Coordinates of C-alpha atoms in Angstrom, one line a residue:
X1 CA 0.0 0.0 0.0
X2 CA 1.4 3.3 -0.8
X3 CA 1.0 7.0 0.5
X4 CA -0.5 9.2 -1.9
X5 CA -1.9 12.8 -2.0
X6 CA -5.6 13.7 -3.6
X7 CA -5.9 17.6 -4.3
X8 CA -9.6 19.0 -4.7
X9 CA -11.5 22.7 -4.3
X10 CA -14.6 24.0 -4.3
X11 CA -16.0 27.7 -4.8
X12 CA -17.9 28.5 -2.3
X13 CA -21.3 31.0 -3.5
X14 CA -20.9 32.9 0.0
X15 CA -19.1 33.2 3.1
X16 CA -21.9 31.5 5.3
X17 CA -21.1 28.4 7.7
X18 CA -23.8 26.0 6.9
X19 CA -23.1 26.6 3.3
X20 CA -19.3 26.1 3.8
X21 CA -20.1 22.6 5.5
X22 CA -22.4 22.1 3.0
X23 CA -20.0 22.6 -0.1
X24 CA -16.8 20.9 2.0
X25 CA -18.6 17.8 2.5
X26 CA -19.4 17.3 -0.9
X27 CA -15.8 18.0 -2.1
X28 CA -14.9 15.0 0.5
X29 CA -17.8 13.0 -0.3
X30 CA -16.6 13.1 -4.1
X31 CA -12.9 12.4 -2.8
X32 CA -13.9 9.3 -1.3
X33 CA -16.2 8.1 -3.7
X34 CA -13.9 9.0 -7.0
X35 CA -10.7 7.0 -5.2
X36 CA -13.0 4.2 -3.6
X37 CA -11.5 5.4 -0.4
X38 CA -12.6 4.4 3.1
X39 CA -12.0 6.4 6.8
X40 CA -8.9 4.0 7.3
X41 CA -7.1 4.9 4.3
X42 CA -7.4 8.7 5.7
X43 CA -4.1 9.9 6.9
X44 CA -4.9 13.6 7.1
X45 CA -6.3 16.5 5.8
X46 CA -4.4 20.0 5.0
X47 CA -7.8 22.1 4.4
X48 CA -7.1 26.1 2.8
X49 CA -9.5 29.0 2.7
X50 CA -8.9 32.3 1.0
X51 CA -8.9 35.3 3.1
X52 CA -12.7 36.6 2.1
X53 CA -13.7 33.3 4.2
X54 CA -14.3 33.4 7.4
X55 CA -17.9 31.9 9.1
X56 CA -16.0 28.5 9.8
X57 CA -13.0 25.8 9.5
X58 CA -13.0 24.2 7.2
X59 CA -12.4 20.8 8.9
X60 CA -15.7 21.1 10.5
X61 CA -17.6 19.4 7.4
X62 CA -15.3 16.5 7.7
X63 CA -15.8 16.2 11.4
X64 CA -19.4 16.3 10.3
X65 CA -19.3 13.5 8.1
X66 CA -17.9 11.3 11.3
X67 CA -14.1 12.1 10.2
X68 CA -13.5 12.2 13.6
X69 CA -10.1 10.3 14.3
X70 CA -8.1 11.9 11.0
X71 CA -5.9 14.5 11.8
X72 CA -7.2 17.6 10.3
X73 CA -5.5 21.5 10.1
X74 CA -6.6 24.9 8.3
X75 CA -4.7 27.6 6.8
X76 CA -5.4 30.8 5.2
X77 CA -4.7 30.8 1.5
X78 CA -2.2 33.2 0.2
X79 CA -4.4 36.8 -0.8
X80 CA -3.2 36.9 -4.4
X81 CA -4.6 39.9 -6.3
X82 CA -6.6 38.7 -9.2
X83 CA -6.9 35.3 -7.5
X84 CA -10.3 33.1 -7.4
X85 CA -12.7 34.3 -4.4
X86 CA -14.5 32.2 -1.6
X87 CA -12.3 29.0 -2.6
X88 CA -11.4 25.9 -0.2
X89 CA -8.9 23.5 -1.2
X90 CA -8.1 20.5 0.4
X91 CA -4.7 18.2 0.2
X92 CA -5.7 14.5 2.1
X93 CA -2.9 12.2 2.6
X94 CA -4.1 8.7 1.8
X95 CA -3.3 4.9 1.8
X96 CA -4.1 3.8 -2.1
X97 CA -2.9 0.3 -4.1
X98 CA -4.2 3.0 -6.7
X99 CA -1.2 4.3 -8.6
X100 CA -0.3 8.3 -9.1
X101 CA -1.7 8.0 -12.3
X102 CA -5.3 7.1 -10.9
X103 CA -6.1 9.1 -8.4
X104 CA -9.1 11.3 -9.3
X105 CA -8.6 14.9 -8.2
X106 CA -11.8 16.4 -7.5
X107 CA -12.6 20.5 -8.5
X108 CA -16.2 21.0 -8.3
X109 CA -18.0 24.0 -9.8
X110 CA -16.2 26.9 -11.3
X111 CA -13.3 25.5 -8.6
X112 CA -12.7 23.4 -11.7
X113 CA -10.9 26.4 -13.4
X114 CA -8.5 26.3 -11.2
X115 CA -6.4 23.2 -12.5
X116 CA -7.7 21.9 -15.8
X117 CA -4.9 19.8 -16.1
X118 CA -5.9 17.6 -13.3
X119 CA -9.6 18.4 -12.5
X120 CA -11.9 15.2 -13.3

């Protein structure tokens, strides 16, 4: 079994906490899902907000989905002029047979603009 890193985002429509837990969990529900993962292949999560978020972590959507034993941290994205508003992004750390090759990275909604190169 190898360590492997999945990359996703999401755009969030506004800066409100329900609606941030809302729009995380469904960028980790699709994470799961597209790598046929399970909670223990989780190592951990690296969760990022831009700077115009600020009504909750996060991490809290994964604890809400019962992630409750996977270490978890957030950190404000870089404030890069021109840059993408209201985005999260998410780096998890898994256990995978899955090679590089096939891990789906997930960038829902206009998030997808952000890497085109690996967005599926």
């Amino acid at each position: 079994m190898a360590v492997r890193a999945v990359r996703g985002a999401v755009q969030l429509e506004r800066d409100e906490a329900d609606h941030m837990r809302e729009r995380v969990a469904a960028l980790l529900e699709a994470i799961l899902a597209r790598n046929a993962l399970t909670p223990d292949d989780l190592i951990s999560f690296w969760f990022t907000a831009t700077p115009d978020l600020h009504s909750d972590f996060p991490a809290a959507a994964a604890r809400g989905l019962g992630l409750v034993d996977v270490p978890l941290i957030c950190a404000q994205e870089l404030d890069v002029e021109g840059a993408m508003p209201r985005v999260v992004r998410v780096l998890a750390h898994i256990e995978t047979d899955l090679p590089r090759s096939e891990i789906s990275h997930v960038y829902l909604g206009a998030a997808a603009a952000l890497r085109k190169d690996i967005a599926q």
